[in-house]
PDB file of N, CA and C in Angstrom:
ATOM      1  N   MET A  29      36.804  18.938 -22.606  1.00  0.00           N
ATOM      2  CA  MET A  29      36.369  17.826 -21.334  1.00  0.00           C
ATOM      3  C   MET A  29      35.378  17.205 -21.607  1.00  0.00           C
ATOM      4  N   SER A  30      35.287  16.105 -20.793  1.00  0.00           N
ATOM      5  CA  SER A  30      34.099  15.524 -21.006  1.00  0.00           C
ATOM      6  C   SER A  30      32.811  16.142 -20.531  1.00  0.00           C
ATOM      7  N   THR A  31      33.177  16.995 -19.235  1.00  0.00           N
ATOM      8  CA  THR A  31      31.980  17.776 -18.708  1.00  0.00           C
ATOM      9  C   THR A  31      31.168  18.780 -19.673  1.00  0.00           C
ATOM     10  N   ASN A  32      32.281  19.283 -20.587  1.00  0.00           N
ATOM     11  CA  ASN A  32      31.682  20.176 -21.285  1.00  0.00           C
ATOM     12  C   ASN A  32      30.922  19.206 -22.796  1.00  0.00           C
ATOM     13  N   THR A  33      31.117  18.286 -23.050  1.00  0.00           N
ATOM     14  CA  THR A  33      30.531  17.459 -24.188  1.00  0.00           C
ATOM     15  C   THR A  33      29.142  17.014 -23.256  1.00  0.00           C
ATOM     16  N   SER A  34      29.322  16.350 -21.949  1.00  0.00           N
ATOM     17  CA  SER A  34      28.050  16.079 -21.396  1.00  0.00           C
ATOM     18  C   SER A  34      27.060  17.163 -21.345  1.00  0.00           C
ATOM     19  N   PHE A  35      27.606  18.698 -21.026  1.00  0.00           N
ATOM     20  CA  PHE A  35      26.679  19.543 -20.838  1.00  0.00           C
ATOM     21  C   PHE A  35      26.221  20.319 -22.343  1.00  0.00           C
ATOM     22  N   ASN A  36      27.172  19.965 -22.921  1.00  0.00           N
ATOM     23  CA  ASN A  36      26.428  20.433 -24.455  1.00  0.00           C
ATOM     24  C   ASN A  36      25.391  19.382 -24.931  1.00  0.00           C
ATOM     25  N   ASN A  37      25.458  17.998 -24.555  1.00  0.00           N
ATOM     26  CA  ASN A  37      24.565  17.155 -24.925  1.00  0.00           C
ATOM     27  C   ASN A  37      23.085  17.400 -24.079  1.00  0.00           C
ATOM     28  N   LEU A  38      23.045  17.516 -23.177  1.00  0.00           N
ATOM     29  CA  LEU A  38      21.854  17.904 -21.944  1.00  0.00           C
ATOM     30  C   LEU A  38      21.379  18.946 -22.427  1.00  0.00           C
ATOM     31  N   PHE A  39      21.881  19.773 -23.242  1.00  0.00           N
ATOM     32  CA  PHE A  39      21.322  21.263 -23.016  1.00  0.00           C
ATOM     33  C   PHE A  39      21.667  21.630 -24.947  1.00  0.00           C
ATOM     34  N   SER A  40      21.704  20.917 -25.281  1.00  0.00           N
ATOM     35  CA  SER A  40      21.817  21.182 -27.195  1.00  0.00           C
ATOM     36  C   SER A  40      20.179  22.173 -27.166  1.00  0.00           C
ATOM     37  N   ASP A  41      20.549  22.850 -28.164  1.00  0.00           N
ATOM     38  CA  ASP A  41      19.262  23.763 -28.899  1.00  0.00           C
ATOM     39  C   ASP A  41      18.309  23.104 -29.179  1.00  0.00           C
ATOM     40  N   GLU A  42      18.612  21.808 -30.149  1.00  0.00           N
ATOM     41  CA  GLU A  42      17.380  21.085 -30.516  1.00  0.00           C
ATOM     42  C   GLU A  42      16.417  20.401 -29.367  1.00  0.00           C
ATOM     43  N   ASP A  43      17.387  20.032 -28.305  1.00  0.00           N
ATOM     44  CA  ASP A  43      16.494  19.358 -27.405  1.00  0.00           C
ATOM     45  C   ASP A  43      15.481  20.418 -26.555  1.00  0.00           C
ATOM     46  N   ILE A  44      15.995  21.372 -26.609  1.00  0.00           N
ATOM     47  CA  ILE A  44      14.981  22.564 -25.970  1.00  0.00           C
ATOM     48  C   ILE A  44      14.006  22.973 -27.136  1.00  0.00           C
ATOM     49  N   PHE A  45      14.290  23.344 -28.269  1.00  0.00           N
ATOM     50  CA  PHE A  45      13.066  23.725 -29.132  1.00  0.00           C
ATOM     51  C   PHE A  45      12.370  22.416 -29.981  1.00  0.00           C
ATOM     52  N   ASN A  46      12.621  21.139 -29.584  1.00  0.00           N
ATOM     53  CA  ASN A  46      11.570  20.143 -30.208  1.00  0.00           C
ATOM     54  C   ASN A  46      10.411  19.731 -29.214  1.00  0.00           C
ATOM     55  N   HIS A  47      10.278  20.756 -27.887  1.00  0.00           N
ATOM     56  CA  HIS A  47       8.997  20.277 -27.116  1.00  0.00           C
ATOM     57  C   HIS A  47       7.708  20.434 -27.806  1.00  0.00           C
ATOM     58  N   PRO A  48       7.001  20.070 -27.671  1.00  0.00           N
ATOM     59  CA  PRO A  48       5.381  19.800 -28.206  1.00  0.00           C
ATOM     60  C   PRO A  48       4.938  21.328 -28.141  1.00  0.00           C
ATOM     61  N   GLU A  49       5.239  22.149 -26.878  1.00  0.00           N
ATOM     62  CA  GLU A  49       4.954  23.472 -26.832  1.00  0.00           C
ATOM     63  C   GLU A  49       5.111  24.568 -27.731  1.00  0.00           C
ATOM     64  N   GLN A  50       4.575  25.470 -27.808  1.00  0.00           N
ATOM     65  CA  GLN A  50       4.975  26.124 -28.977  1.00  0.00           C
ATOM     66  C   GLN A  50       5.694  27.369 -28.155  1.00  0.00           C
ATOM     67  N   VAL A  51       6.828  27.608 -29.061  1.00  0.00           N
ATOM     68  CA  VAL A  51       8.012  28.913 -28.030  1.00  0.00           C
ATOM     69  C   VAL A  51       8.159  29.744 -29.058  1.00  0.00           C
ATOM     70  N   SER A  52       7.697  30.921 -28.529  1.00  0.00           N
ATOM     71  CA  SER A  52       8.094  32.055 -29.260  1.00  0.00           C
ATOM     72  C   SER A  52       9.362  32.240 -29.625  1.00  0.00           C
ATOM     73  N   LEU A  53       9.380  33.339 -30.891  1.00  0.00           N
ATOM     74  CA  LEU A  53      10.521  33.676 -31.317  1.00  0.00           C
ATOM     75  C   LEU A  53      11.467  34.126 -30.392  1.00  0.00           C
ATOM     76  N   THR A  54      10.733  35.287 -29.450  1.00  0.00           N
ATOM     77  CA  THR A  54      11.708  36.016 -28.502  1.00  0.00           C
ATOM     78  C   THR A  54      11.994  34.967 -27.689  1.00  0.00           C
ATOM     79  N   ASN A  55      11.508  34.026 -27.018  1.00  0.00           N
ATOM     80  CA  ASN A  55      11.595  32.896 -25.824  1.00  0.00           C
ATOM     81  C   ASN A  55      12.908  32.439 -26.507  1.00  0.00           C
ATOM     82  N   ARG A  56      12.642  31.850 -27.680  1.00  0.00           N
ATOM     83  CA  ARG A  56      13.962  31.234 -28.384  1.00  0.00           C
ATOM     84  C   ARG A  56      15.097  31.420 -28.317  1.00  0.00           C
ATOM     85  N   PHE A  57      15.133  33.258 -28.813  1.00  0.00           N
ATOM     86  CA  PHE A  57      16.279  34.150 -28.447  1.00  0.00           C
ATOM     87  C   PHE A  57      16.963  33.834 -27.147  1.00  0.00           C
ATOM     88  N   GLU A  58      15.769  34.304 -26.251  1.00  0.00           N
ATOM     89  CA  GLU A  58      16.543  34.348 -24.917  1.00  0.00           C
ATOM     90  C   GLU A  58      17.333  32.888 -24.216  1.00  0.00           C
ATOM     91  N   ILE A  59      16.342  32.094 -24.851  1.00  0.00           N
ATOM     92  CA  ILE A  59      16.758  30.721 -24.477  1.00  0.00           C
ATOM     93  C   ILE A  59      18.390  30.383 -24.949  1.00  0.00           C
ATOM     94  N   SER A  60      18.321  30.643 -26.232  1.00  0.00           N
ATOM     95  CA  SER A  60      19.798  30.415 -26.843  1.00  0.00           C
ATOM     96  C   SER A  60      20.775  31.354 -26.358  1.00  0.00           C
ATOM     97  N   GLU A  61      20.453  32.481 -26.077  1.00  0.00           N
ATOM     98  CA  GLU A  61      21.315  33.584 -25.307  1.00  0.00           C
ATOM     99  C   GLU A  61      21.537  33.003 -24.178  1.00  0.00           C
ATOM    100  N   ASP A  62      20.883  32.519 -23.008  1.00  0.00           N
ATOM    101  CA  ASP A  62      21.141  31.616 -21.688  1.00  0.00           C
ATOM    102  C   ASP A  62      22.069  30.807 -21.888  1.00  0.00           C
ATOM    103  N   LEU A  63      21.613  29.774 -22.775  1.00  0.00           N
ATOM    104  CA  LEU A  63      22.176  28.517 -22.930  1.00  0.00           C
ATOM    105  C   LEU A  63      23.908  29.096 -23.585  1.00  0.00           C
ATOM    106  N   ASN A  64      23.938  29.928 -24.456  1.00  0.00           N
ATOM    107  CA  ASN A  64      25.497  30.189 -24.954  1.00  0.00           C
ATOM    108  C   ASN A  64      26.211  30.510 -23.601  1.00  0.00           C
ATOM    109  N   ILE A  65      25.123  31.366 -22.630  1.00  0.00           N
ATOM    110  CA  ILE A  65      26.295  32.137 -21.552  1.00  0.00           C
ATOM    111  C   ILE A  65      26.360  30.815 -20.879  1.00  0.00           C
ATOM    112  N   LEU A  66      25.479  29.982 -20.336  1.00  0.00           N
ATOM    113  CA  LEU A  66      25.886  28.810 -19.279  1.00  0.00           C
ATOM    114  C   LEU A  66      27.067  28.158 -20.028  1.00  0.00           C
ATOM    115  N   LYS A  67      27.160  27.789 -21.588  1.00  0.00           N
ATOM    116  CA  LYS A  67      28.216  26.882 -22.154  1.00  0.00           C
ATOM    117  C   LYS A  67      29.330  27.576 -21.568  1.00  0.00           C
ATOM    118  N   GLN A  68      29.540  29.259 -21.911  1.00  0.00           N
ATOM    119  CA  GLN A  68      30.460  29.951 -21.983  1.00  0.00           C
ATOM    120  C   GLN A  68      31.468  29.860 -20.601  1.00  0.00           C
ATOM    121  N   ASP A  69      30.116  30.033 -19.309  1.00  0.00           N
ATOM    122  CA  ASP A  69      30.470  29.919 -18.191  1.00  0.00           C
ATOM    123  C   ASP A  69      31.212  28.477 -17.853  1.00  0.00           C
ATOM    124  N   VAL A  70      30.602  27.436 -18.318  1.00  0.00           N
ATOM    125  CA  VAL A  70      31.183  26.053 -18.106  1.00  0.00           C
ATOM    126  C   VAL A  70      32.748  26.002 -18.450  1.00  0.00           C
ATOM    127  N   HIS A  71      32.946  26.473 -19.638  1.00  0.00           N
ATOM    128  CA  HIS A  71      34.292  26.725 -20.408  1.00  0.00           C
ATOM    129  C   HIS A  71      34.921  27.494 -19.576  1.00  0.00           C
ATOM    130  N   ASN A  72      34.671  28.315 -19.252  1.00  0.00           N
ATOM    131  CA  ASN A  72      35.387  29.194 -18.461  1.00  0.00           C
ATOM    132  C   ASN A  72      35.960  28.337 -17.013  1.00  0.00           C
ATOM    133  N   LEU A  73      35.169  27.862 -16.480  1.00  0.00           N
ATOM    134  CA  LEU A  73      35.206  27.172 -15.214  1.00  0.00           C
ATOM    135  C   LEU A  73      36.066  25.946 -15.461  1.00  0.00           C
ATOM    136  N   GLU A  74      36.008  25.266 -16.776  1.00  0.00           N
ATOM    137  CA  GLU A  74      36.874  24.022 -16.852  1.00  0.00           C
ATOM    138  C   GLU A  74      38.149  24.527 -17.213  1.00  0.00           C
ATOM    139  N   GLU A  75      38.686  26.032 -17.888  1.00  0.00           N
ATOM    140  CA  GLU A  75      40.126  26.547 -17.858  1.00  0.00           C
ATOM    141  C   GLU A  75      40.391  26.820 -16.492  1.00  0.00           C
ATOM    142  N   LYS A  76      39.619  27.294 -16.024  1.00  0.00           N
ATOM    143  CA  LYS A  76      40.056  27.506 -14.222  1.00  0.00           C
ATOM    144  C   LYS A  76      40.716  26.528 -13.840  1.00  0.00           C
ATOM    145  N   PHE A  77      39.756  25.486 -13.537  1.00  0.00           N
ATOM    146  CA  PHE A  77      39.934  24.359 -12.745  1.00  0.00           C
ATOM    147  C   PHE A  77      41.408  23.425 -13.640  1.00  0.00           C
ATOM    148  N   ASP A  78      41.371  23.707 -15.019  1.00  0.00           N
ATOM    149  CA  ASP A  78      42.617  23.035 -15.631  1.00  0.00           C
ATOM    150  C   ASP A  78      43.928  23.786 -14.947  1.00  0.00           C
ATOM    151  N   LYS A  79      43.814  25.181 -15.058  1.00  0.00           N
ATOM    152  CA  LYS A  79      44.821  25.968 -14.651  1.00  0.00           C
ATOM    153  C   LYS A  79      45.113  25.601 -13.022  1.00  0.00           C
ATOM    154  N   PHE A  80      44.115  25.404 -11.905  1.00  0.00           N
ATOM    155  CA  PHE A  80      44.152  25.160 -10.551  1.00  0.00           C
ATOM    156  C   PHE A  80      44.992  23.864 -10.446  1.00  0.00           C
ATOM    157  N   LYS A  81      44.137  22.771 -11.282  1.00  0.00           N
ATOM    158  CA  LYS A  81      45.211  21.516 -11.425  1.00  0.00           C
ATOM    159  C   LYS A  81      46.560  21.424 -11.483  1.00  0.00           C
ATOM    160  N   GLU A  82      46.923  22.133 -12.692  1.00  0.00           N
ATOM    161  CA  GLU A  82      47.981  22.345 -13.069  1.00  0.00           C
ATOM    162  C   GLU A  82      49.073  22.741 -11.938  1.00  0.00           C
ATOM    163  N   ASP A  83      48.850  24.107 -11.312  1.00  0.00           N
ATOM    164  CA  ASP A  83      49.402  24.619 -10.200  1.00  0.00           C
ATOM    165  C   ASP A  83      49.486  23.548  -9.065  1.00  0.00           C
ATOM    166  N   THR A  84      48.432  23.091  -8.674  1.00  0.00           N
ATOM    167  CA  THR A  84      48.610  22.124  -7.368  1.00  0.00           C
ATOM    168  C   THR A  84      49.418  21.164  -7.588  1.00  0.00           C
ATOM    169  N   GLU A  85      49.528  20.487  -8.969  1.00  0.00           N
ATOM    170  CA  GLU A  85      50.558  19.201  -9.474  1.00  0.00           C
ATOM    171  C   GLU A  85      51.864  20.015  -9.413  1.00  0.00           C
ATOM    172  N   LYS A  86      52.305  21.024  -9.541  1.00  0.00           N
ATOM    173  CA  LYS A  86      53.514  21.874  -9.759  1.00  0.00           C
ATOM    174  C   LYS A  86      53.952  22.046  -7.924  1.00  0.00           C
ATOM    175  N   ARG A  87      53.057  22.425  -7.467  1.00  0.00           N
ATOM    176  CA  ARG A  87      53.333  22.586  -5.944  1.00  0.00           C
ATOM    177  C   ARG A  87      53.875  21.380  -5.232  1.00  0.00           C
ATOM    178  N   PHE A  88      53.099  20.371  -5.445  1.00  0.00           N
ATOM    179  CA  PHE A  88      53.112  18.979  -4.963  1.00  0.00           C
ATOM    180  C   PHE A  88      54.526  18.042  -5.385  1.00  0.00           C
ATOM    181  N   GLU A  89      54.913  18.565  -6.520  1.00  0.00           N
ATOM    182  CA  GLU A  89      56.094  18.651  -7.207  1.00  0.00           C
ATOM    183  C   GLU A  89      57.378  18.979  -6.482  1.00  0.00           C
ATOM    184  N   ARG A  90      57.096  20.216  -5.953  1.00  0.00           N
ATOM    185  CA  ARG A  90      58.248  21.033  -5.637  1.00  0.00           C
ATOM    186  C   ARG A  90      58.286  20.585  -4.112  1.00  0.00           C
ATOM    187  N   ILE A  91      57.075  20.284  -3.546  1.00  0.00           N
ATOM    188  CA  ILE A  91      57.323  19.543  -1.910  1.00  0.00           C
ATOM    189  C   ILE A  91      57.885  18.155  -1.931  1.00  0.00           C
ATOM    190  N   GLU A  92      57.702  17.111  -2.878  1.00  0.00           N
ATOM    191  CA  GLU A  92      58.050  16.146  -2.877  1.00  0.00           C
ATOM    192  C   GLU A  92      59.455  16.250  -3.055  1.00  0.00           C
ATOM    193  N   ASN A  93      60.206  17.226  -4.251  1.00  0.00           N
ATOM    194  CA  ASN A  93      61.552  17.516  -4.265  1.00  0.00           C
ATOM    195  C   ASN A  93      62.355  17.891  -3.132  1.00  0.00           C
ATOM    196  N   ALA A  94      61.641  18.543  -2.484  1.00  0.00           N
ATOM    197  CA  ALA A  94      62.240  19.313  -1.195  1.00  0.00           C
ATOM    198  C   ALA A  94      62.180  18.176   0.297  1.00  0.00           C
ATOM    199  N   LEU A  95      61.344  17.403  -0.084  1.00  0.00           N
ATOM    200  CA  LEU A  95      61.269  16.262   1.104  1.00  0.00           C
ATOM    201  C   LEU A  95      62.539  15.185   0.792  1.00  0.00           C
ATOM    202  N   PHE A  96      62.541  14.827  -0.433  1.00  0.00           N
ATOM    203  CA  PHE A  96      63.668  14.146  -0.981  1.00  0.00           C
ATOM    204  C   PHE A  96      65.038  14.559  -0.860  1.00  0.00           C
ATOM    205  N   ALA A  97      65.162  15.989  -1.249  1.00  0.00           N
ATOM    206  CA  ALA A  97      66.406  16.423  -0.322  1.00  0.00           C
ATOM    207  C   ALA A  97      66.900  16.510   0.647  1.00  0.00           C
ATOM    208  N   THR A  98      65.799  16.705   1.601  1.00  0.00           N
ATOM    209  CA  THR A  98      66.020  17.016   2.920  1.00  0.00           C
ATOM    210  C   THR A  98      66.019  15.397   3.526  1.00  0.00           C
ATOM    211  N   THR A  99      65.783  14.403   2.936  1.00  0.00           N
ATOM    212  CA  THR A  99      65.874  12.958   3.378  1.00  0.00           C
ATOM    213  C   THR A  99      67.369  12.746   2.854  1.00  0.00           C
ATOM    214  N   LYS A 100      67.679  13.097   1.767  1.00  0.00           N
ATOM    215  CA  LYS A 100      69.095  13.179   1.254  1.00  0.00           C
ATOM    216  C   LYS A 100      70.247  13.804   2.361  1.00  0.00           C
ATOM    217  N   GLN A 101      69.748  15.028   2.910  1.00  0.00           N
ATOM    218  CA  GLN A 101      70.657  15.512   3.983  1.00  0.00           C
ATOM    219  C   GLN A 101      70.206  14.691   4.850  1.00  0.00           C
ATOM    220  N   ARG A 102      69.800  14.538   5.702  1.00  0.00           N
ATOM    221  CA  ARG A 102      69.506  14.033   6.953  1.00  0.00           C
ATOM    222  C   ARG A 102      70.486  12.261   6.855  1.00  0.00           C
ATOM    223  N   GLU A 103      70.355  11.672   5.746  1.00  0.00           N
ATOM    224  CA  GLU A 103      70.896  10.801   5.479  1.00  0.00           C
ATOM    225  C   GLU A 103      72.713  10.934   5.631  1.00  0.00           C
ATOM    226  N   GLN A 104      73.063  12.019   5.123  1.00  0.00           N
ATOM    227  CA  GLN A 104      74.354  12.527   5.051  1.00  0.00           C
ATOM    228  C   GLN A 104      74.680  12.853   6.336  1.00  0.00           C
ATOM    229  N   ILE A 105      73.985  13.637   7.099  1.00  0.00           N
ATOM    230  CA  ILE A 105      74.309  13.860   8.465  1.00  0.00           C
ATOM    231  C   ILE A 105      74.434  13.024   9.613  1.00  0.00           C
ATOM    232  N   VAL A 106      73.546  11.948   9.198  1.00  0.00           N
ATOM    233  CA  VAL A 106      73.718  10.688   9.895  1.00  0.00           C
ATOM    234  C   VAL A 106      75.136   9.789   9.943  1.00  0.00           C
ATOM    235  N   THR A 107      75.541  10.081   8.490  1.00  0.00           N
ATOM    236  CA  THR A 107      76.508   8.853   8.253  1.00  0.00           C
ATOM    237  C   THR A 107      77.751   9.888   8.733  1.00  0.00           C
ATOM    238  N   LEU A 108      77.773  11.444   8.843  1.00  0.00           N
ATOM    239  CA  LEU A 108      78.966  12.094   9.329  1.00  0.00           C
ATOM    240  C   LEU A 108      78.960  11.920  10.565  1.00  0.00           C
ATOM    241  N   LEU A 109      77.631  12.048  11.623  1.00  0.00           N
ATOM    242  CA  LEU A 109      77.696  11.912  13.079  1.00  0.00           C
ATOM    243  C   LEU A 109      78.183  10.472  13.577  1.00  0.00           C
ATOM    244  N   GLN A 110      77.914   9.140  12.677  1.00  0.00           N
ATOM    245  CA  GLN A 110      78.520   8.057  12.740  1.00  0.00           C
ATOM    246  C   GLN A 110      79.830   8.111  12.855  1.00  0.00           C
ATOM    247  N   GLY A 111      80.526   8.579  11.715  1.00  0.00           N
ATOM    248  CA  GLY A 111      81.766   8.475  11.558  1.00  0.00           C
ATOM    249  C   GLY A 111      82.537   9.366  12.693  1.00  0.00           C
ATOM    250  N   LEU A 112      82.148  10.583  13.279  1.00  0.00           N
ATOM    251  CA  LEU A 112      82.513  11.198  14.102  1.00  0.00           C
ATOM    252  C   LEU A 112      82.573  10.542  15.487  1.00  0.00           C
ATOM    253  N   SER A 113      81.391   9.655  15.881  1.00  0.00           N
ATOM    254  CA  SER A 113      81.270   9.134  17.003  1.00  0.00           C
ATOM    255  C   SER A 113      82.604   8.294  17.115  1.00  0.00           C
ATOM    256  N   ASP A 114      82.805   7.204  15.810  1.00  0.00           N
ATOM    257  CA  ASP A 114      83.576   6.165  16.140  1.00  0.00           C
ATOM    258  C   ASP A 114      84.809   6.665  16.222  1.00  0.00           C
ATOM    259  N   LYS A 115      85.308   8.045  15.544  1.00  0.00           N
ATOM    260  CA  LYS A 115      86.602   8.924  15.974  1.00  0.00           C
ATOM    261  C   LYS A 115      86.780   9.097  17.326  1.00  0.00           C
ATOM    262  N   VAL A 116      85.598  10.093  17.824  1.00  0.00           N
ATOM    263  CA  VAL A 116      85.696  10.378  19.045  1.00  0.00           C
ATOM    264  C   VAL A 116      85.757   9.299  20.427  1.00  0.00           C
ATOM    265  N   ALA A 117      84.771   8.491  20.159  1.00  0.00           N
ATOM    266  CA  ALA A 117      85.004   7.742  21.315  1.00  0.00           C
ATOM    267  C   ALA A 117      85.811   6.531  21.732  1.00  0.00           C
ATOM    268  N   PRO A 118      86.685   6.675  22.855  1.00  0.00           N
ATOM    269  CA  PRO A 118      87.566   5.620  22.896  1.00  0.00           C
ATOM    270  C   PRO A 118      87.014   4.226  22.902  1.00  0.00           C
ATOM    271  N   PRO A 119      87.767   3.343  22.501  1.00  0.00           N
ATOM    272  CA  PRO A 119      87.213   1.760  22.365  1.00  0.00           C
ATOM    273  C   PRO A 119      86.947   1.281  23.800  1.00  0.00           C
ATOM    274  N   SER A 120      85.905   0.916  23.789  1.00  0.00           N
ATOM    275  CA  SER A 120      84.920   0.299  24.822  1.00  0.00           C
ATOM    276  C   SER A 120      85.668  -1.118  25.343  1.00  0.00           C
ATOM    277  N   PRO A 121      86.022  -1.712  26.566  1.00  0.00           N
ATOM    278  CA  PRO A 121      86.698  -2.539  27.175  1.00  0.00           C
ATOM    279  C   PRO A 121      85.325  -3.526  27.087  1.00  0.00           C
ATOM    280  N   PRO A 122      85.824  -4.730  26.650  1.00  0.00           N
ATOM    281  CA  PRO A 122      85.077  -6.362  26.415  1.00  0.00           C
ATOM    282  C   PRO A 122      83.882  -6.194  27.799  1.00  0.00           C
ATOM    283  N   PRO A 123      82.683  -6.575  27.461  1.00  0.00           N
ATOM    284  CA  PRO A 123      82.380  -6.628  28.957  1.00  0.00           C
ATOM    285  C   PRO A 123      82.381  -7.714  29.519  1.00  0.00           C
ATOM    286  N   PRO A 124      82.161  -7.562  31.203  1.00  0.00           N
ATOM    287  CA  PRO A 124      82.646  -8.737  31.591  1.00  0.00           C
ATOM    288  C   PRO A 124      82.057  -9.965  31.626  1.00  0.00           C
ATOM    289  N   PRO A 125      82.298 -11.038  31.866  1.00  0.00           N
ATOM    290  CA  PRO A 125      81.482 -12.547  31.582  1.00  0.00           C
ATOM    291  C   PRO A 125      80.313 -12.219  32.762  1.00  0.00           C
ATOM    292  N   PRO A 126      79.175 -12.754  32.270  1.00  0.00           N
ATOM    293  CA  PRO A 126      78.292 -13.144  33.046  1.00  0.00           C
ATOM    294  C   PRO A 126      78.794 -13.895  34.403  1.00  0.00           C
ATOM    295  N   SER A 127      78.043 -13.620  35.565  1.00  0.00           N
ATOM    296  CA  SER A 127      78.603 -14.175  36.831  1.00  0.00           C
ATOM    297  C   SER A 127      78.381 -15.550  37.031  1.00  0.00           C
ATOM    298  N   ASN A 128      77.090 -16.057  36.052  1.00  0.00           N
ATOM    299  CA  ASN A 128      76.851 -17.446  36.066  1.00  0.00           C
ATOM    300  C   ASN A 128      77.810 -18.234  34.853  1.00  0.00           C
ATOM    301  N   VAL A 129      78.894 -17.675  34.820  1.00  0.00           N
ATOM    302  CA  VAL A 129      79.623 -18.516  33.893  1.00  0.00           C
ATOM    303  C   VAL A 129      81.162 -19.056  34.526  1.00  0.00           C
ATOM    304  N   ALA A 130      81.381 -20.136  34.800  1.00  0.00           N
ATOM    305  CA  ALA A 130      82.530 -20.797  35.157  1.00  0.00           C
ATOM    306  C   ALA A 130      83.844 -19.938  34.607  1.00  0.00           C
ATOM    307  N   PRO A 131      85.069 -19.589  35.600  1.00  0.00           N
ATOM    308  CA  PRO A 131      86.026 -18.929  35.097  1.00  0.00           C
ATOM    309  C   PRO A 131      86.511 -19.882  33.838  1.00  0.00           C
ATOM    310  N   THR A 132      87.358 -19.077  33.531  1.00  0.00           N
ATOM    311  CA  THR A 132      88.443 -20.156  31.933  1.00  0.00           C
ATOM    312  C   THR A 132      89.320 -20.622  32.912  1.00  0.00           C
ATOM    313  N   LEU A 133      89.691 -21.760  32.355  1.00  0.00           N
ATOM    314  CA  LEU A 133      91.038 -22.707  33.064  1.00  0.00           C
ATOM    315  C   LEU A 133      92.165 -22.338  32.341  1.00  0.00           C
ATOM    316  N   PRO A 134      93.293 -22.135  32.989  1.00  0.00           N
ATOM    317  CA  PRO A 134      94.770 -21.969  32.434  1.00  0.00           C
ATOM    318  C   PRO A 134      94.972 -22.792  31.739  1.00  0.00           C
TER     319      PRO A 134
END
């Protein structure tokens, strides 16, 4: 990941040891050990994040699929209900003509 690359660039051994100050061998070893531990921690966190991201994407995909299936079922139910109401409801008589319209001539 780019995070790890950036981290390695920021905290490379050469950068730490090229300071003008004198660093004892013991300090160099301790710094190297700490740096290696930090790099490993970053790597572990990246792996955990990747797993979390993958799991989250799978969960969202399952939710999307469930919503899609539910929508399809709803559409089918609405279609069935419309068909039933057409069969059950008697045909309605035509509405009476408005009162402001003159009656039709024979």
